[in-house]
Structure formats: structure tokens, C-alpha cells
Coordinates of C-alpha atoms in Angstrom, one line a residue:
Chain A
M30 CA 60.5 -63.5 -8.5
K31 CA 60.3 -67.0 -7.0
A32 CA 57.3 -65.9 -5.7
F33 CA 55.6 -64.6 -9.6
L34 CA 57.3 -67.9 -11.0
T35 CA 55.4 -70.4 -8.7
R36 CA 52.1 -68.1 -9.6
R37 CA 52.5 -68.4 -13.2
K38 CA 52.7 -71.9 -12.6
S39 CA 49.7 -72.7 -11.1
L40 CA 48.4 -70.2 -13.9
L41 CA 49.7 -72.3 -16.8
V42 CA 48.3 -75.5 -14.9
A43 CA 44.9 -73.9 -14.8
A44 CA 44.6 -72.9 -17.9
S45 CA 46.4 -76.1 -19.4
A46 CA 43.2 -77.8 -17.4
A47 CA 40.3 -75.5 -18.4
L48 CA 41.6 -76.2 -22.2
A49 CA 41.7 -80.0 -21.8
L50 CA 38.0 -80.0 -20.5
T51 CA 37.3 -77.3 -23.2
L52 CA 38.5 -80.1 -25.5
S53 CA 36.9 -82.8 -24.5
A54 CA 33.6 -80.8 -24.3
C55 CA 33.8 -80.4 -28.2
G56 CA 35.1 -83.7 -29.2
G57 CA 32.1 -85.9 -30.1
G58 CA 29.4 -83.9 -31.1
T59 CA 28.0 -85.7 -34.4
G60 CA 26.6 -82.3 -35.2
G61 CA 22.9 -81.7 -36.2
G62 CA 21.2 -83.4 -39.1
T63 CA 21.6 -86.1 -41.7
N64 CA 24.9 -87.9 -43.1
P65 CA 23.4 -89.0 -46.5
K66 CA 25.9 -92.3 -47.7
P67 CA 28.4 -91.0 -50.2
A68 CA 28.5 -92.5 -53.1
E69 CA 30.5 -95.6 -54.3
K70 CA 33.1 -94.0 -56.5
P71 CA 31.1 -92.2 -58.7
S72 CA 33.1 -91.4 -62.4
F73 CA 33.1 -88.1 -64.1
A74 CA 34.4 -87.3 -67.3
A75 CA 38.0 -85.8 -67.2
G76 CA 38.5 -82.2 -66.3
T77 CA 35.3 -81.6 -65.0
T78 CA 34.9 -79.5 -61.5
M79 CA 33.3 -82.4 -60.4
E80 CA 36.1 -84.6 -60.8
K81 CA 38.8 -82.9 -59.4
I82 CA 36.0 -82.7 -56.3
A83 CA 35.6 -85.7 -56.2
A84 CA 39.5 -86.6 -56.7
A85 CA 40.5 -84.1 -53.8
G86 CA 37.9 -86.0 -51.5
S87 CA 36.5 -83.0 -50.2
I88 CA 34.3 -80.0 -50.8
K89 CA 34.3 -76.6 -49.1
I90 CA 31.0 -75.1 -49.0
G91 CA 29.8 -71.8 -48.2
T92 CA 26.9 -71.6 -46.1
K93 CA 25.3 -69.0 -43.3
F94 CA 25.5 -69.4 -39.9
D95 CA 23.3 -67.4 -38.5
Q96 CA 20.1 -68.4 -40.2
P97 CA 17.6 -70.8 -38.3
L98 CA 16.1 -73.3 -40.0
F99 CA 18.1 -72.9 -43.1
G100 CA 22.0 -72.6 -42.0
Q101 CA 22.6 -72.3 -38.3
V102 CA 25.7 -73.0 -36.8
G103 CA 25.2 -74.2 -32.6
L104 CA 27.1 -74.8 -29.7
D105 CA 29.1 -78.0 -31.2
N106 CA 30.6 -75.7 -34.3
K107 CA 28.3 -78.0 -36.8
P108 CA 26.0 -75.7 -38.9
V109 CA 22.5 -77.7 -39.4
G110 CA 19.4 -76.3 -41.5
F111 CA 18.0 -77.0 -44.7
D112 CA 20.5 -75.4 -46.8
V113 CA 23.2 -77.3 -45.3
E114 CA 21.2 -80.6 -45.7
I115 CA 20.7 -79.8 -49.7
G116 CA 25.0 -79.5 -49.5
K117 CA 25.6 -82.7 -48.2
L118 CA 23.6 -84.5 -50.4
I119 CA 25.3 -82.8 -53.2
A120 CA 28.5 -84.0 -51.6
A121 CA 27.4 -87.4 -51.6
K122 CA 27.2 -87.5 -55.0
L123 CA 30.5 -86.5 -55.3
G124 CA 31.3 -89.4 -53.2
I125 CA 32.4 -87.1 -50.5
A126 CA 30.8 -88.0 -46.8
A127 CA 29.4 -85.3 -44.5
D128 CA 32.3 -85.3 -42.2
K129 CA 34.8 -84.5 -45.5
I130 CA 32.9 -81.2 -46.0
E131 CA 34.7 -77.9 -45.5
W132 CA 31.7 -75.7 -44.3
S133 CA 32.8 -72.0 -44.3
E134 CA 30.4 -69.1 -42.8
T135 CA 29.3 -67.4 -46.1
V136 CA 27.0 -63.7 -45.2
S137 CA 25.1 -62.0 -47.9
A138 CA 28.0 -59.2 -48.3
N139 CA 30.9 -62.0 -49.2
R140 CA 28.9 -64.6 -51.1
E141 CA 30.5 -63.3 -54.6
P142 CA 34.0 -62.8 -53.6
F143 CA 34.0 -66.3 -52.1
I144 CA 32.8 -68.0 -54.9
E145 CA 35.1 -65.5 -57.8
Q146 CA 38.4 -66.4 -55.3
G147 CA 37.6 -70.0 -55.4
K148 CA 38.2 -70.0 -51.7
V149 CA 34.4 -71.9 -51.6
D150 CA 33.5 -74.5 -54.3
L151 CA 30.2 -73.7 -53.7
V152 CA 27.8 -71.5 -51.8
I153 CA 24.5 -72.5 -50.9
A154 CA 22.9 -69.7 -48.1
T155 CA 20.0 -68.4 -49.1
Y156 CA 21.1 -66.7 -51.9
T157 CA 18.7 -64.9 -54.1
I158 CA 18.9 -65.4 -57.7
N159 CA 19.2 -62.2 -58.8
D160 CA 20.8 -60.5 -63.1
K161 CA 23.5 -58.3 -61.1
R162 CA 24.7 -61.6 -59.5
K163 CA 24.5 -63.6 -62.4
K164 CA 27.3 -61.6 -64.2
V165 CA 29.6 -62.7 -61.9
V166 CA 28.3 -66.0 -60.6
S167 CA 26.4 -68.9 -62.2
F168 CA 23.5 -70.2 -60.4
A169 CA 22.5 -73.8 -59.7
G170 CA 18.6 -74.3 -59.0
P171 CA 16.6 -72.4 -58.1
Y172 CA 16.1 -75.5 -54.9
Y173 CA 14.0 -73.5 -52.7
E174 CA 11.1 -70.7 -53.6
A175 CA 10.9 -68.1 -50.2
G176 CA 8.8 -64.8 -50.5
Q177 CA 9.7 -61.1 -48.3
A178 CA 6.8 -61.1 -45.0
L179 CA 6.4 -59.0 -42.5
M180 CA 6.5 -60.2 -38.3
V181 CA 4.4 -57.7 -35.6
N182 CA 3.4 -57.9 -32.4
K183 CA 0.5 -60.5 -31.8
D184 CA -1.8 -57.4 -30.7
N185 CA -1.1 -55.4 -33.8
T186 CA -3.9 -55.1 -36.3
D187 CA -3.0 -52.0 -38.4
I188 CA -0.5 -54.1 -40.4
T189 CA -1.1 -56.7 -43.1
K190 CA 0.1 -55.5 -46.3
P191 CA 3.4 -53.9 -47.3
E192 CA 1.9 -51.0 -48.0
D193 CA 1.3 -50.8 -44.0
V194 CA 4.5 -49.8 -43.7
K195 CA 5.2 -46.5 -45.5
G196 CA 7.0 -43.8 -43.0
K197 CA 7.0 -46.7 -40.1
K198 CA 10.3 -48.0 -38.6
V199 CA 10.9 -51.1 -39.8
C200 CA 13.5 -54.0 -38.4
S201 CA 16.2 -56.5 -41.3
V202 CA 19.3 -57.8 -41.5
T203 CA 21.6 -54.5 -42.5
G204 CA 22.5 -55.8 -46.2
S205 CA 20.3 -57.6 -46.7
T206 CA 17.5 -58.4 -50.2
P207 CA 14.5 -57.8 -48.1
A208 CA 15.9 -54.6 -46.2
G209 CA 16.4 -52.8 -49.2
T210 CA 12.9 -54.0 -50.6
I211 CA 11.2 -52.4 -47.6
V212 CA 12.6 -49.0 -47.9
E213 CA 12.9 -49.1 -51.9
K214 CA 9.4 -50.3 -53.0
Y215 CA 7.1 -49.2 -49.8
G216 CA 9.4 -46.5 -48.1
A217 CA 9.4 -48.0 -44.8
V218 CA 12.1 -46.5 -42.4
L219 CA 14.9 -49.0 -41.8
V220 CA 15.9 -49.9 -38.3
P221 CA 18.9 -52.5 -39.0
A222 CA 20.4 -55.1 -36.8
A223 CA 23.0 -57.6 -36.9
T224 CA 20.9 -60.7 -37.2
Y225 CA 17.3 -61.3 -37.2
S226 CA 17.1 -62.0 -33.4
A227 CA 18.2 -58.9 -32.7
C228 CA 15.7 -57.3 -34.1
L229 CA 12.8 -58.9 -31.7
E230 CA 13.8 -57.0 -28.5
P231 CA 12.8 -53.2 -30.7
L232 CA 10.0 -55.5 -31.7
R233 CA 8.9 -56.1 -27.9
N234 CA 9.4 -53.0 -26.8
K235 CA 7.2 -51.6 -29.5
Q236 CA 10.6 -49.1 -30.9
V237 CA 9.6 -50.6 -34.3
E238 CA 6.9 -51.8 -36.0
A239 CA 7.6 -54.8 -38.3
I240 CA 10.3 -57.2 -38.9
T241 CA 10.8 -58.1 -42.7
T242 CA 12.9 -60.9 -44.0
D243 CA 12.2 -63.7 -46.2
N244 CA 8.7 -65.8 -44.8
V245 CA 10.5 -69.0 -43.5
I246 CA 13.3 -67.0 -41.2
L247 CA 10.3 -65.5 -39.7
A248 CA 8.2 -68.7 -39.3
G249 CA 11.3 -70.0 -37.2
L250 CA 10.7 -66.5 -35.0
V251 CA 7.0 -66.8 -34.5
D252 CA 7.3 -70.6 -33.7
K253 CA 9.9 -70.0 -30.8
E254 CA 7.7 -67.5 -29.5
P255 CA 3.7 -67.7 -30.8
D256 CA 2.0 -66.1 -28.0
A257 CA 4.4 -62.9 -28.7
F258 CA 4.5 -62.6 -32.4
K259 CA 2.6 -63.0 -35.4
L260 CA 3.1 -63.2 -39.1
A261 CA 1.6 -60.0 -40.7
S262 CA -0.3 -62.2 -43.3
E263 CA 0.6 -65.8 -44.5
E264 CA 1.1 -64.1 -48.3
T265 CA 4.3 -63.1 -49.3
F266 CA 4.9 -60.2 -51.5
T267 CA 8.2 -61.1 -53.2
K268 CA 9.7 -64.0 -54.8
E269 CA 12.8 -64.9 -53.4
P270 CA 14.4 -68.1 -55.9
Y271 CA 17.7 -69.9 -53.7
G272 CA 19.9 -70.7 -56.1
I273 CA 23.4 -72.7 -55.5
G274 CA 26.0 -70.2 -57.0
L275 CA 29.1 -71.3 -58.6
K276 CA 31.9 -70.1 -60.7
K277 CA 30.2 -68.3 -63.2
D278 CA 30.4 -70.3 -66.7
D279 CA 30.9 -73.9 -65.6
T280 CA 28.0 -75.4 -67.1
E281 CA 28.6 -78.4 -67.0
F282 CA 28.9 -78.8 -62.8
R283 CA 25.8 -76.5 -63.0
N284 CA 24.0 -78.6 -65.4
W285 CA 24.9 -81.5 -62.8
I286 CA 24.1 -80.0 -59.9
N287 CA 20.8 -79.4 -61.3
D288 CA 20.6 -82.8 -62.8
Q289 CA 21.4 -83.9 -59.0
L290 CA 18.5 -81.5 -57.8
E291 CA 15.5 -83.0 -59.9
A292 CA 16.6 -86.8 -58.7
F293 CA 16.2 -85.7 -55.1
G294 CA 12.9 -84.3 -56.1
K295 CA 12.1 -87.4 -57.7
D296 CA 14.1 -89.7 -55.6
G297 CA 12.4 -88.3 -51.8
S298 CA 15.7 -86.8 -50.7
Y299 CA 14.3 -82.9 -51.2
K300 CA 12.0 -84.0 -48.8
K301 CA 13.5 -85.8 -46.7
A302 CA 16.2 -83.0 -45.8
W303 CA 13.3 -80.4 -45.7
A304 CA 11.4 -82.6 -42.9
D305 CA 14.5 -82.8 -40.8
T306 CA 15.0 -79.0 -41.0
A307 CA 12.6 -76.4 -41.9
G308 CA 10.0 -78.9 -41.6
T309 CA 9.8 -79.3 -38.0
V310 CA 8.3 -75.5 -38.1
I311 CA 6.7 -74.4 -41.7
K312 CA 4.4 -77.5 -42.0
T313 CA 3.9 -77.0 -46.0
A314 CA 6.2 -78.7 -47.4
P315 CA 7.6 -77.6 -50.8
E316 CA 8.0 -78.8 -53.6
L317 CA 10.9 -78.4 -55.9
P318 CA 10.5 -75.5 -58.0
A319 CA 11.4 -75.6 -61.6
I320 CA 15.3 -75.3 -62.5
D321 CA 16.1 -72.6 -64.5
R322 CA 18.5 -74.1 -67.1
Y323 CA 19.4 -70.5 -68.4
Chain B
M8 CA 32.8 -48.1 -60.7
D9 CA 29.0 -47.4 -61.5
A10 CA 27.9 -48.8 -58.9
I11 CA 28.8 -46.1 -56.5
I12 CA 28.6 -43.1 -58.5
E13 CA 25.2 -44.1 -59.0
S14 CA 24.9 -44.7 -55.0
L15 CA 26.8 -42.0 -54.0
P16 CA 23.5 -40.4 -52.6
L17 CA 23.1 -43.1 -50.5
Y18 CA 27.0 -42.8 -49.6
W19 CA 26.6 -39.7 -48.8
N20 CA 23.7 -40.6 -46.0
G21 CA 25.5 -43.1 -44.8
F22 CA 28.9 -40.4 -44.5
L23 CA 26.9 -37.7 -42.8
R24 CA 25.4 -39.8 -40.2
T25 CA 28.9 -41.7 -39.3
L26 CA 29.9 -37.8 -39.5
F27 CA 27.0 -37.0 -37.0
L28 CA 27.1 -40.0 -34.8
S29 CA 31.3 -39.3 -34.5
A30 CA 30.9 -35.8 -34.1
V31 CA 28.6 -35.6 -31.1
S32 CA 29.9 -38.8 -29.6
G33 CA 33.6 -36.8 -29.4
V34 CA 32.4 -34.0 -27.8
I35 CA 30.3 -35.1 -25.7
A36 CA 33.7 -37.7 -24.7
L37 CA 35.8 -35.1 -24.3
L38 CA 33.8 -33.2 -22.0
A39 CA 33.2 -36.6 -19.7
G40 CA 36.9 -38.0 -20.8
T41 CA 37.7 -34.5 -19.1
L42 CA 35.7 -34.2 -16.2
L43 CA 36.6 -38.4 -15.6
A44 CA 40.6 -37.7 -15.6
A45 CA 40.5 -34.5 -13.1
A46 CA 38.1 -36.6 -10.7
R47 CA 40.7 -39.0 -11.3
V48 CA 43.9 -36.6 -9.8
S49 CA 41.9 -34.7 -7.2
P50 CA 42.0 -35.0 -3.9
V51 CA 39.0 -36.6 -2.8
A52 CA 39.2 -39.8 -2.8
A53 CA 35.4 -40.9 -3.4
L54 CA 35.8 -39.3 -6.4
R55 CA 39.2 -41.1 -7.7
G56 CA 37.7 -44.3 -6.8
F57 CA 34.5 -43.6 -8.7
S58 CA 37.1 -42.0 -12.2
M59 CA 39.2 -45.3 -12.1
T60 CA 36.2 -47.8 -11.8
Y61 CA 34.4 -46.4 -14.6
V62 CA 37.5 -46.2 -16.9
E63 CA 39.0 -49.8 -15.7
I64 CA 35.5 -51.5 -16.9
L65 CA 34.8 -49.5 -20.2
R66 CA 38.0 -49.6 -21.2
N67 CA 38.2 -53.5 -20.8
T68 CA 35.4 -54.3 -22.2
P69 CA 34.3 -54.2 -25.8
L70 CA 32.2 -52.0 -27.2
T71 CA 29.5 -54.8 -28.7
I72 CA 28.5 -54.2 -24.6
A73 CA 28.3 -50.9 -24.1
F74 CA 26.2 -50.7 -27.1
F75 CA 24.4 -54.2 -26.3
F76 CA 23.6 -52.0 -22.7
A77 CA 22.4 -48.8 -24.6
A78 CA 20.4 -49.7 -27.4
I79 CA 18.5 -53.3 -25.9
V80 CA 19.1 -53.6 -22.1
L81 CA 17.6 -50.0 -21.2
P82 CA 15.3 -50.1 -23.1
R83 CA 14.1 -53.7 -21.5
L84 CA 14.7 -51.6 -17.9
G85 CA 12.1 -49.5 -19.4
V86 CA 14.5 -46.4 -20.3
K87 CA 13.1 -45.6 -24.1
F88 CA 14.0 -43.4 -26.6
E89 CA 12.8 -42.3 -30.1
Q90 CA 15.6 -42.6 -31.9
F91 CA 18.0 -45.4 -31.8
E92 CA 20.6 -43.0 -33.2
V93 CA 20.4 -41.7 -28.9
G94 CA 21.5 -45.0 -28.1
A95 CA 24.3 -45.0 -30.2
I96 CA 25.6 -42.0 -28.9
M97 CA 25.5 -42.8 -25.6
A98 CA 27.5 -46.1 -26.1
L99 CA 30.2 -44.4 -28.1
S100 CA 30.5 -41.8 -25.9
A101 CA 30.4 -43.6 -22.9
Y102 CA 33.3 -45.9 -23.7
T103 CA 35.5 -43.3 -25.8
A104 CA 35.0 -41.2 -22.8
A105 CA 37.4 -44.2 -21.1
F106 CA 39.9 -43.5 -23.1
I107 CA 40.3 -40.0 -23.5
A108 CA 40.1 -40.0 -19.3
E109 CA 43.3 -42.2 -19.3
A110 CA 45.0 -39.9 -22.2
V111 CA 44.0 -36.8 -20.4
R112 CA 45.7 -38.3 -17.2
S113 CA 48.6 -39.4 -18.9
G114 CA 49.4 -35.6 -20.2
V115 CA 48.6 -34.3 -16.3
N116 CA 51.4 -36.7 -15.5
S117 CA 53.9 -35.4 -18.1
V118 CA 53.7 -31.9 -16.5
P119 CA 56.6 -31.7 -14.0
V120 CA 55.4 -32.3 -10.8
G121 CA 57.1 -29.2 -9.8
Q122 CA 54.6 -27.2 -11.5
A123 CA 52.5 -27.9 -9.2
E124 CA 53.9 -27.8 -6.3
A125 CA 55.1 -24.5 -7.2
A126 CA 51.4 -23.6 -8.1
R127 CA 50.4 -24.8 -4.8
S128 CA 53.1 -22.7 -2.6
V129 CA 51.5 -19.8 -4.4
G130 CA 48.4 -20.4 -2.2
M131 CA 46.5 -21.6 -5.3
Q132 CA 43.3 -23.9 -4.6
F133 CA 43.6 -27.6 -6.5
G134 CA 41.0 -26.2 -9.1
Q135 CA 42.7 -23.3 -10.1
V136 CA 46.5 -25.6 -9.8
L137 CA 44.2 -27.8 -12.7
S138 CA 42.7 -25.1 -15.1
L139 CA 45.4 -22.1 -15.1
I140 CA 49.2 -24.4 -14.5
I141 CA 48.2 -28.5 -15.2
L142 CA 45.9 -28.6 -18.0
P143 CA 47.3 -25.4 -20.1
Q144 CA 50.8 -27.6 -20.4
A145 CA 49.0 -31.4 -20.3
V146 CA 46.6 -30.2 -23.3
R147 CA 49.9 -30.0 -25.8
T148 CA 51.5 -33.9 -24.9
V149 CA 47.7 -35.2 -25.2
I150 CA 46.2 -33.7 -28.6
P151 CA 48.2 -36.6 -30.5
P152 CA 46.4 -39.2 -28.5
L153 CA 43.5 -37.8 -28.6
I154 CA 43.5 -37.5 -32.2
N155 CA 44.1 -41.2 -32.2
I156 CA 41.1 -41.8 -30.1
L157 CA 39.0 -39.8 -32.3
I158 CA 39.9 -41.5 -35.6
A159 CA 39.0 -44.8 -33.6
L160 CA 35.9 -43.7 -33.0
V161 CA 35.1 -42.7 -36.6
K162 CA 35.5 -46.1 -36.8
N163 CA 34.0 -47.7 -33.6
S164 CA 30.7 -45.9 -34.7
S165 CA 30.3 -48.8 -37.5
V166 CA 29.2 -50.8 -35.1
A167 CA 25.9 -48.8 -34.6
G168 CA 25.2 -50.6 -38.0
A169 CA 24.5 -53.9 -36.1
F170 CA 22.5 -51.6 -33.5
F171 CA 19.6 -50.3 -35.5
V172 CA 21.2 -47.1 -36.8
L173 CA 21.7 -47.2 -40.2
E174 CA 25.0 -45.5 -41.1
L175 CA 28.3 -45.3 -43.5
F176 CA 29.2 -49.0 -42.3
G177 CA 25.1 -50.2 -42.9
Y178 CA 25.0 -48.5 -46.2
G179 CA 27.7 -50.5 -48.0
R180 CA 26.4 -53.6 -46.6
Q181 CA 22.8 -52.7 -48.7
L182 CA 24.7 -51.7 -51.7
A183 CA 27.1 -54.6 -51.6
N184 CA 24.0 -57.0 -51.2
S185 CA 21.9 -55.2 -54.7
N186 CA 25.4 -55.2 -56.4
G187 CA 26.3 -58.6 -56.6
D188 CA 28.7 -57.9 -59.1
Q189 CA 30.7 -55.1 -57.8
V190 CA 30.8 -55.9 -54.2
M191 CA 34.9 -54.6 -54.1
A192 CA 33.8 -51.3 -55.3
V193 CA 31.4 -50.7 -53.3
L194 CA 33.4 -51.5 -50.4
L195 CA 36.4 -49.5 -51.1
G196 CA 33.8 -46.9 -52.0
V197 CA 33.1 -47.3 -48.2
A198 CA 36.9 -47.4 -47.1
F199 CA 37.1 -43.9 -49.3
F200 CA 34.8 -42.2 -47.0
Y201 CA 36.2 -43.2 -43.7
L202 CA 39.2 -41.8 -45.0
L203 CA 37.8 -38.9 -46.2
I204 CA 36.5 -38.2 -42.3
T205 CA 40.0 -40.0 -40.8
V206 CA 42.6 -38.8 -42.8
P207 CA 42.3 -35.2 -42.5
L208 CA 42.1 -35.6 -38.4
G209 CA 45.5 -37.4 -38.7
I210 CA 46.9 -34.8 -40.8
L211 CA 45.4 -32.5 -38.1
A212 CA 47.3 -34.4 -35.5
S213 CA 50.9 -33.9 -37.3
T214 CA 50.0 -30.4 -37.5
V215 CA 48.8 -29.8 -34.2
E216 CA 52.2 -32.0 -32.7
R217 CA 54.9 -29.2 -34.7
K218 CA 53.2 -26.4 -33.4
V219 CA 52.5 -27.2 -29.8
A220 CA 55.7 -29.1 -29.3
I221 CA 57.5 -28.0 -26.5
S222 CA 60.8 -28.1 -26.1
R223 CA 61.4 -29.6 -22.5

């Protein structure tokens, strides 16, 4: 028994030492991206969502944690990417510093429920605006327009357009819009994966012929291994306008965000946000799309 | 609700795929697991060692690692299969076999040792003792936990959705994405189809339990 106790003690010591190491390793990370300067004491009309959030001094934003260039969490546990930058810019306009944002992961399937249940104030997560979603949430934006594309092995010559994938195996992420489109519209055989990076192995092994998703994500993947993969074509075959999801019918908040987006487009912060994130890979800088004030 | 009605064919596809994965993996795992359990109680030390090592490794690592190995590492090593289902079935059966082996072994241990001694003293060989005396008695104790393991297997098969096989959960995610206004309903639909497989298994378990209860 005595021996057992000492062993347990030594285990405890070892465990706490390990914990201390981990904690010290976690501390001090500033996270990627930039920290836009928060507005000094912004004032909003009483009763608006902007006023409530500004008064609370923190905002809850949902984003993707596994989407390169848009919203990806690195080892320091802080999300970085273009979506994240847009979130920071909006928070700053509410007088909230970047470190006061509460980020949570919104995977494709939980974006609407999180907004409906008030778990997040905003969802900025490569969130395509569509009519079904408009029934349950409202969208500000679009702040970016992506489009679906195909990525193939470097030596592939027989897939250049989406019609070429009929009956062929194509990898995409389970439950994403592009996965649905490639099956329903173009008759591909879907091979689902958990993340886009997981699709790389079957493509490399020629177990699938192509990977499909939004062009910006594929660009990030091709950029990492330009000798192995390429985009089937520069042309995109769908329009995926990314919007900012918020509580349905909070029109004041939506209009306010739309105004901010237009301001970011004019004052260069939109361009800077792009250049700091996705612009490191995708050389053509986007223009802010026309805001849809439906 | 209309999302569920509209997508019934897709749900059905997913349901069949899940059923197929679970059934094939279940049969393979039952055979392999029983063999592993036999090896575990056999008089041959090498067999005992192999079985113990296998069971302990598979039982104590996450299922995703087995999947990762079957779906990503093996193809890297040049073992390629045309159908991704093969990899999924390999991973599921290898993983489940370890649990089945443990269940069967505990069943074997529940048979009083006097039974085996009596059988030996009549002059039976190890194989005869196991197949004629021990296993028939052990099976009664083993059936309820075995069905539990099979229920877990059905639910575990959803991991295949992250490794290139489109099954019930995968279709569910697909439907949730295309019906952004009815996510909850879609996911409840997925749950319903899982229950369609697992609840009958549970009922079967309790029935069998009542039928084969031994009064010792």
C-alpha cells in the first residue's frame, strides 16, 4: 500500500509538471492575423442589438475552424483567416477589441441552430446565402463571392469541366454545398471525407478522380503542393455568395453590418483583411460584391 | 418535417448502407472475436500472447485510428481497394472483434471450472472441451453483452462517414446542409433511422436474456 501511494504521488508530480509545461506553452501566443483598433465609445440607438453587444463589451462569433484561408484554428487555439478578420473588423466598430471576441466553431450543420438559439451573435463561416436559409436566419452581405471548382492530379487531362465527372468518384466534405451540387447536377459519385485535407490521400492514390469545393479552399490546397495537384480549370461553375448570418429579422443590425461592410470596402480595410489572409495564396484581390439589402 | 418526407429516398440509401456496413462487419467480428477468445484460453502460449496483444491494442485505441489505418495508411502502403466500403468494414470488424473476444472470454470464465475439469477427465481434447462443454454454456451469458456490442457497432459505423463512405450519418449531414431551415428535423430523422436498427436489437437482447437465463 505504501509503495502504491508513493507511486501515485510521483504520478501526480509528473502530471502536474506536464500540465505546467503545457500551460506555459499555451501562454503568450498573440494569435495570427491583425488586431483592428476598436472604436472609442461608439453610441447606438437604445434597444438595438449593436447597443446591447457594445454594452456587454464582448461578442460571440461562430466561424469554421478547419477551413484554410478563411477560418482555421492553429496550434495556439486562435482562429485565423479572412472570415475571422471580417469578424474582428465588425467587432472593432462595436468598440470590442479582437481579444474580447468569443469564437466558437460552427460546422456546416450547426450554423442555423446556433443563431436561432442565440449561442452566437454572428456566423461568419464561408456561409453561402440561399433561400432556404433565409427562412430561419438573416444575412448581411455578401462580403465575398466564391465559386465551386475542381481540383485534380497534376497529370490529369480528362477532367477540365464539371460535366467530365459524371459517374466518376469525387471527394468532398460530408454535408457541404459543393458535395450536394456535384452529385445532383453533375452525377458524380460522392466520396465523403471529414475535412478537405483528408481528400488529398485518395486523390494522390488515384482512388478518386477529383476533389470539389469552393475555389478559394482548393487554391489553398494546390498552393501547398503545386507539383502534385492543379485546378481543373480557373472557371468556377457555381456562385457561392458568402454572407454573415444573424438572428432572423434583426433588420437594424443587418443594415448596420451592411453599412460597415461598405465602409470596409471604401477605406481599404477589406483589401487589407484579404491581403493578410487569403491574399497570401490567391493573388487576385476581390472587390467587395454588391450588398444585397433584401 | 417536409424535408424528411422529401428526402426519404436519400435516408433510405443511407439506412441501407449503414445496415450493410454493420451486418457484414458484425458477422466478421463475431467469427474473428470468437477465434480470438478461443486463442486467449487455449493451452498454446503463443496464441494466448497474440490474442491478448491484439485485443488490448484494438480495445484501447480510438476507432478513428483503426479507420485511419484502413482508409489512409494501407493505400499508402500499396494496398488499394476499389471500394472504400472494404476499408470501413476492415476497420469496424477489426475494432469490434476485440470487444467480442473480451465478451466471449468473460462468458467462458463464467462457466464453473469443474465443467472443464470433468470434460478433461472423461478424456476430451481442448477443442472438444471448448466446443461441446464450455461454449454452449458460455453463449447464454454472452448473448446480452454481444448484442450491446453490436448496437455500439451500428452507431460506430457512422465514423465511416468521415472516411469516404456515404452512410446514414453522411446523408444526414448532406440533408442538414441543403435544408438549412429544418436542421433539427433532419437530424431527428437520422436518429430515427438509427433507432430502427438498434431498438429491435435491444428488444432481441432482452428476449434472448429471458429465454436462456440459467438458474445456477
